[in-house]
Amino acid sequence: MTISKEELRRASVDARLKLTVEEEERLLTDVNKIIQQAKSLINLDLQEVKPTFYGSEQKNFLREDIEGISLKNDEALANAPESDQFYFRVPKIVEE
Amino acid sequence: MAYEHLEELGKVVVERCRNIDKESGVFVSFDADLIAEDMKLFEEKLEQGEELPLAGLSFVLADNISTAGIRTTCGSKMLASYQPLFDAEAVSRLKDNGALLAGKTTVDEFGFGVSSVKSGAAKAVSAGAVNFALSVDTVGELRQAASIHGIAAIKPTYGRIPRKGVVGYAASLEVLGIMAKKVTELAVILKYIAGHLPADPTSLIGEVPDYPSLLEEGPAEFKIAVPADWSEARGIDEPTKKIFGTQLKLLDEYGFRIELVPFSYFYHSFLVAQFISAVEAFSDLANYDGVRFGYRDGAKHLQEMFINSRSKGMSNRLKRFLVFGALVSSKKYFNRCYLQAQKMRTLIKEELKTRLKKYDFIFTPTVPFTNAKTHDAYHDSLLNPASYYTAAANLAGLPALTIPIAHSEVHMPGLHFIGSDETGLLQAALRLEKEYL
């Protein structure tokens, strides 16, 4: 199993990130080394094993459905790079 | 300490913090006026008869733990000016009990990995500027930083301390942990910040033991399992092998019955954690897109803004990690890498739990290197074996503890114990601290 540059580029698009040529090269080397090191793990037959996705075995629970104070408008917008009175402002969504 | 001396103590803390900051750049946020105000407030509360059991103790926070109105940068350009609206739950609990927040310390970006330079929390504790620190442990960063700087640290069971207010990168692995010089301090602080929080469904329900009062108890002898192939760790250096080998013999004299025990899956844990944490980071850090908070870069349209903001707001190291996470969770590699890692996580967890039925602890070095420079040399790589011994506890959600070896000729990685519960770990660590270190 070898990862190609094209696969890395697609993954960069998924992560909404742009890598420089040097970073891409470096990542390609690192990723293929990881895959190489993990070969014995990847090739194990674990069909019968259930995955563990969570940190604890505690069952999820639901809180009571009681109304409470939520974020105020100005608090929600306090850290926004750009906002107007009620909204986050962003550039145009449609590409010209 | 008499409470009328709190203001004086505040001044001492300020001076010590300034000294260590001058020496090795520890703080991201530090405000001497705020310290004076807080101490005054604590004095007033005490005068009014309020109980503040932690009054007189000071602490720092790694800068990926939220503080209301105080910048929480997470060591990233992405959040350089971000000010949370609330304190992390653990911080509220500490303040409510009278502990003084001295400042926020340097941290590697979003707490991903640990370098000797940016482990500001451990530096502040090690230098004696404050009594303790809180930091995040995802694959062992807290314990590794403590080990590099020669102090003790506890990574509690997953969910023991509420995660509300922790800006993490891998939700199923990360916990808040405590660093201090003394085991008793770890026990005291854990008592006050552990315990369920309804707003955090991952926090554990149940009584919190009175750790400090249980410290002197415990069995006369502890049974310890050491992974038989401990010396085959990736990246392990000769001094670690030599020193840890010697410790194994010495510990026997102090009631630690050590057995070398074969492990089949433990050795996969650092790679498994690498796959899982990368995928979780790819997901957990997806909201840093320049819309609601954080750095925004100019762009003609929204998609371009996402990409530009993230690409310029994050370091190359973090970006490589996130792209790796995106790759491993893509359709082609999901089953082969990510799901396979999650299945191996099950086996690692079962293996540890099986061993912990027969033995009190699993014992290893904390990191495979004796030298902080080796740590830093690996730091920029995605193939960093620093978490070789620590990641298993995060994968299994089990508590673990590191304590330094004193009187060592070289900088020794700490001694690392994985256990079933915090009480046992603290008891064993105290015994070592008192009789041996």
XYZ file of N, CA and C in Angstrom, chain B residues 172-314:
429
model
N -11.955 11.838 21.762
C -12.120 10.551 22.452
C -10.878 10.168 23.260
N -9.801 10.929 23.101
C -8.549 10.584 23.789
C -8.177 11.567 24.894
N -8.568 12.832 24.720
C -7.999 13.884 25.570
C -8.651 13.969 26.957
N -7.818 14.271 27.931
C -8.277 14.547 29.294
C -7.484 15.724 29.834
N -8.046 16.357 30.831
C -7.280 17.363 31.556
C -6.472 16.649 32.618
N -5.241 17.063 32.787
C -4.404 16.448 33.805
C -3.720 17.503 34.652
N -3.040 17.037 35.686
C -2.414 17.949 36.659
C -0.917 17.672 36.739
N -0.143 18.753 36.810
C 1.307 18.631 37.049
C 1.621 19.302 38.384
N 2.524 18.711 39.146
C 2.996 19.324 40.391
C 4.315 18.686 40.759
N 4.961 19.250 41.775
C 6.226 18.635 42.199
C 5.974 17.466 43.134
N 4.891 17.567 43.897
C 4.642 16.557 44.928
C 3.354 15.781 44.647
N 3.380 14.516 44.996
C 2.217 13.638 44.789
C 1.013 14.132 45.594
N 1.266 14.623 46.811
C 0.169 15.113 47.652
C -0.573 16.248 46.941
N 0.165 17.103 46.269
C -0.478 18.216 45.554
C -1.369 17.690 44.420
N -0.895 16.667 43.734
C -1.726 16.073 42.670
C -3.039 15.575 43.269
N -2.927 14.910 44.441
C -4.115 14.321 45.075
C -5.104 15.403 45.513
N -4.581 16.466 46.094
C -5.451 17.547 46.591
C -6.181 18.212 45.419
N -5.441 18.547 44.380
C -6.063 19.260 43.252
C -7.084 18.363 42.548
N -6.726 17.097 42.387
C -7.658 16.173 41.719
C -8.991 16.113 42.483
N -8.897 16.085 43.795
C -10.115 16.025 44.618
C -11.061 17.186 44.279
N -10.488 18.354 44.052
C -11.353 19.532 43.860
C -11.827 19.740 42.418
N -11.153 19.127 41.465
C -11.620 19.379 40.080
C -12.280 18.160 39.439
N -12.182 16.993 40.070
C -12.830 15.805 39.520
C -14.328 15.858 39.816
N -15.084 15.098 39.059
C -16.518 14.978 39.351
C -17.399 15.395 38.195
N -18.542 14.762 38.139
C -19.464 14.908 37.014
C -19.957 16.334 36.818
N -20.138 16.688 35.558
C -20.754 17.961 35.197
C -21.878 17.648 34.207
N -23.116 17.948 34.561
C -24.225 17.580 33.662
C -24.061 18.125 32.241
N -23.436 19.306 32.117
C -23.279 19.896 30.780
C -22.236 19.153 29.931
N -21.481 18.261 30.554
C -20.473 17.502 29.815
C -20.809 16.015 29.897
N -21.513 15.487 28.886
C -21.957 14.087 28.962
C -20.814 13.082 28.989
N -19.586 13.506 28.661
C -18.479 12.551 28.727
C -17.853 12.519 30.125
N -18.292 13.419 31.011
C -17.706 13.399 32.356
C -18.339 12.269 33.174
N -17.530 11.641 33.990
C -17.964 10.431 34.695
C -18.925 10.732 35.834
N -19.971 9.923 35.900
C -20.919 10.029 37.003
C -20.383 9.198 38.167
N -20.568 9.665 39.369
C -20.133 8.879 40.533
C -19.373 9.714 41.529
N -19.257 9.179 42.718
C -18.561 9.868 43.817
C -17.087 10.058 43.500
N -16.560 11.193 43.925
C -15.112 11.410 43.800
C -14.469 11.030 45.140
N -13.510 10.100 45.119
C -12.879 9.722 46.399
C -12.139 10.907 47.008
N -11.956 10.853 48.327
C -11.178 11.886 49.009
C -9.698 11.474 48.907
N -9.131 11.733 47.733
C -7.784 11.218 47.430
C -6.739 11.501 48.514
N -6.643 12.756 49.021
C -5.569 13.015 49.982
C -5.644 12.125 51.224
N -6.864 11.851 51.708
C -6.971 11.076 52.941
C -6.680 9.584 52.699
N -6.677 9.183 51.420
C -6.437 7.766 51.112
C -4.984 7.488 50.759
N -4.190 8.545 50.698
C -2.823 8.418 50.180
C -1.952 7.433 50.948
N -2.113 7.402 52.256
C -1.232 6.566 53.077
C -1.689 5.101 53.097
N -2.867 4.841 52.538
C -3.371 3.463 52.557
C -2.808 2.671 51.378
N -3.371 1.513 51.141
C -2.897 0.689 50.025
C -2.196 -0.545 50.526
N -1.986 -1.512 49.637
C -1.383 -2.783 50.054
C 0.081 -2.620 50.475
N 0.576 -3.604 51.229
C 1.984 -3.558 51.654
C 2.902 -3.711 50.450
N 2.455 -4.492 49.503
C 3.244 -4.710 48.282
C 2.400 -4.429 47.052
N 3.011 -3.843 46.054
C 2.311 -3.634 44.786
C 2.837 -4.634 43.756
N 1.888 -5.197 42.999
C 2.305 -6.119 41.932
C 2.374 -5.360 40.611
N 3.529 -5.434 39.984
C 3.768 -4.596 38.801
C 4.079 -5.448 37.576
N 3.397 -5.151 36.480
C 3.730 -5.801 35.206
C 4.550 -4.835 34.354
N 5.685 -5.309 33.886
C 6.483 -4.510 32.945
C 6.426 -5.220 31.594
N 6.013 -4.514 30.548
C 5.978 -5.172 29.234
C 7.353 -5.773 28.914
N 7.356 -7.077 28.613
C 8.629 -7.796 28.461
C 9.553 -7.121 27.442
N 8.965 -6.554 26.404
C 9.800 -5.948 25.354
C 9.938 -4.434 25.522
N 9.887 -3.951 26.743
C 9.929 -2.504 26.973
C 11.155 -1.861 26.335
N 12.263 -2.604 26.285
C 13.507 -1.997 25.786
C 13.579 -1.978 24.271
N 12.526 -2.518 23.610
C 12.512 -2.506 22.149
C 11.714 -1.314 21.616
N 11.350 -0.397 22.492
C 10.537 0.763 22.069
C 11.197 1.503 20.912
N 10.357 1.983 20.010
C 10.899 2.743 18.876
C 11.577 4.017 19.404
N 12.769 4.240 18.937
C 13.478 5.468 19.300
C 14.167 5.427 20.663
N 14.068 4.306 21.382
C 14.639 4.267 22.747
C 16.162 4.448 22.694
N 16.688 5.226 23.627
C 18.146 5.435 23.635
C 18.807 4.599 24.734
N 20.099 4.498 24.642
C 20.848 3.624 25.562
C 20.718 4.066 27.026
N 20.846 5.383 27.336
C 20.707 5.779 28.747
C 19.356 5.373 29.352
N 18.281 5.473 28.562
C 16.961 5.079 29.079
C 16.958 3.595 29.426
N 17.523 2.813 28.516
C 17.575 1.362 28.772
C 18.337 1.082 30.059
N 19.478 1.749 30.187
C 20.341 1.479 31.331
C 19.660 1.915 32.639
N 19.156 3.145 32.634
C 18.592 3.686 33.884
C 17.308 2.947 34.272
N 16.447 2.712 33.297
C 15.186 2.039 33.645
C 15.467 0.602 34.106
N 16.436 -0.033 33.481
C 16.843 -1.379 33.907
C 17.265 -1.378 35.367
N 18.011 -0.359 35.753
C 18.450 -0.239 37.147
C 17.254 -0.002 38.074
N 16.325 0.847 37.623
C 15.138 1.129 38.457
C 14.342 -0.140 38.750
N 14.265 -1.005 37.753
C 13.504 -2.243 37.938
C 14.058 -3.034 39.123
N 15.382 -3.065 39.214
C 15.998 -3.813 40.334
C 15.763 -3.083 41.659
N 15.916 -1.752 41.645
C 15.789 -0.973 42.871
C 14.375 -1.007 43.454
N 13.394 -0.942 42.573
C 12.011 -0.867 43.057
C 11.614 -2.064 43.901
N 12.195 -3.183 43.592
C 11.886 -4.405 44.318
C 12.116 -4.242 45.825
N 13.129 -3.464 46.163
C 13.451 -3.252 47.586
C 12.358 -2.487 48.325
N 11.540 -1.786 47.587
C 10.517 -0.948 48.234
C 9.102 -1.497 48.091
N 9.003 -2.787 47.987
C 7.684 -3.399 47.980
C 6.976 -3.357 46.631
N 7.731 -3.218 45.583
C 7.131 -3.289 44.244
C 7.580 -4.605 43.612
N 6.664 -5.557 43.536
C 7.019 -6.876 42.993
C 6.885 -6.852 41.469
N 8.022 -6.860 40.813
C 8.026 -6.634 39.364
C 8.139 -7.931 38.583
N 7.297 -8.047 37.569
C 7.374 -9.204 36.664
C 7.409 -8.724 35.228
N 8.261 -9.301 34.428
C 8.236 -9.005 32.996
C 7.125 -9.851 32.383
N 6.204 -9.193 31.713
C 5.015 -9.885 31.217
C 4.876 -9.637 29.708
N 4.579 -10.685 28.934
C 4.429 -10.448 27.481
C 3.155 -9.655 27.155
N 3.275 -8.709 26.295
C 2.135 -7.953 25.774
C 2.103 -8.151 24.252
N 0.909 -8.329 23.705
C 0.826 -8.531 22.255
C 0.463 -7.261 21.511
N -0.326 -6.382 22.143
C -0.900 -5.249 21.399
C -0.385 -3.887 21.857
N 0.081 -3.812 23.081
C 0.556 -2.552 23.671
C 1.486 -1.803 22.703
N 2.325 -2.560 22.032
C 3.358 -1.949 21.186
C 2.787 -1.245 19.951
N 1.553 -1.552 19.632
C 0.919 -0.874 18.486
C 0.343 0.488 18.893
N 0.317 0.758 20.195
C -0.527 1.869 20.662
C -0.133 3.236 20.104
N 1.157 3.502 19.922
C 1.482 4.860 19.478
C 1.083 5.093 18.022
N 1.186 4.032 17.190
C 0.729 4.201 15.800
C -0.800 4.259 15.722
N -1.445 3.430 16.545
C -2.916 3.430 16.575
C -3.419 4.819 16.998
N -2.780 5.370 18.026
C -3.179 6.701 18.499
C -2.905 7.752 17.422
N -1.864 7.539 16.645
C -1.538 8.486 15.579
C -2.660 8.518 14.532
N -3.130 7.343 14.125
C -4.225 7.271 13.144
C -5.497 7.908 13.718
N -5.850 7.492 14.931
C -7.124 7.943 15.506
C -7.101 9.451 15.792
N -6.008 9.922 16.382
C -5.963 11.350 16.722
C -5.936 12.217 15.469
N -5.312 11.725 14.405
C -5.279 12.517 13.157
C -6.687 12.648 12.569
N -7.435 11.556 12.590
C -8.800 11.601 12.042
C -9.691 12.497 12.912
N -9.541 12.354 14.222
C -10.359 13.202 15.102
C -9.973 14.675 14.961
N -8.688 14.947 14.794
C -8.248 16.336 14.632
C -8.791 16.926 13.331
N -8.774 16.119 12.277
C -9.333 16.550 10.991
C -10.782 16.995 11.176
N -11.503 16.281 12.020
C -12.895 16.631 12.285
C -13.011 17.758 13.328
N -12.310 17.596 14.459
C -12.466 18.552 15.565
C -11.977 19.964 15.227
N -10.985 20.069 14.356
C -10.447 21.398 14.026
C -11.074 21.964 12.739
N -12.134 21.314 12.271
C -12.766 21.781 11.027
C -13.480 23.120 11.215
N -13.820 23.447 12.470
C -14.560 24.697 12.685
C -13.663 25.939 12.704
N -12.361 25.745 12.582
C -11.473 26.915 12.477
C -11.387 27.307 11.007
N -12.367 28.082 10.602
C -12.495 28.401 9.178
C -12.609 29.905 8.933
N -12.424 30.701 9.987
C -12.450 32.157 9.811
C -13.846 32.764 9.771
N -14.881 32.003 10.140
C -16.241 32.554 10.089
C -16.655 33.151 11.442
N -16.662 32.320 12.482
C -17.225 32.769 13.769
C -16.177 33.296 14.738
N -14.954 32.803 14.595
C -13.867 33.291 15.470
C -12.549 32.965 14.790
N -11.503 33.526 15.327
C -10.169 33.190 14.849
C -9.734 33.973 13.633
N -8.589 33.567 13.114
C -7.950 34.272 12.006
C -8.767 34.138 10.715
N -8.867 35.259 9.991
C -9.508 35.216 8.671
C -8.572 35.854 7.659
N -8.425 35.177 6.536
C -7.607 35.734 5.464
C -8.527 36.172 4.321
N -8.090 37.199 3.597
C -8.897 37.745 2.520
C -9.136 36.748 1.395
N -10.296 36.848 0.753
C -10.599 35.936 -0.348
C -11.766 36.487 -1.159
N -11.875 35.990 -2.390
C -12.956 36.476 -3.263
C -14.295 35.819 -2.921
N -14.238 34.588 -2.471
C -15.486 33.910 -2.130
C -15.282 32.991 -0.938
N -16.361 32.424 -0.463
C -16.346 31.730 0.826
C -15.386 30.538 0.878
N -15.453 29.682 -0.154
C -14.579 28.500 -0.149
C -13.105 28.905 -0.080
N -12.775 29.933 -0.856
C -11.392 30.404 -0.871
C -11.012 30.953 0.514
N -11.979 31.598 1.162
C -11.710 32.135 2.502
C -11.411 31.015 3.502
N -12.183 29.930 3.418
C -11.914 28.780 4.302
C -10.458 28.321 4.118
N -10.110 28.099 2.862
C -8.787 27.526 2.556
C -7.673 28.502 2.941
N -7.827 29.760 2.567
C -6.772 30.733 2.884
C -6.621 30.941 4.384
N -7.749 31.035 5.071
C -7.687 31.281 6.523
C -7.003 30.117 7.238
N -7.417 28.915 6.879
C -6.838 27.735 7.539
C -5.366 27.557 7.162
N -5.077 27.794 5.884
C -3.702 27.561 5.422
C -2.728 28.570 6.008
N -3.184 29.787 6.207
C -2.279 30.798 6.771
C -2.362 30.865 8.302
N -3.460 30.381 8.860
C -3.629 30.456 10.313
C -3.022 29.282 11.066
N -2.697 28.212 10.348
C -2.156 27.016 11.015
C -0.713 26.772 10.568
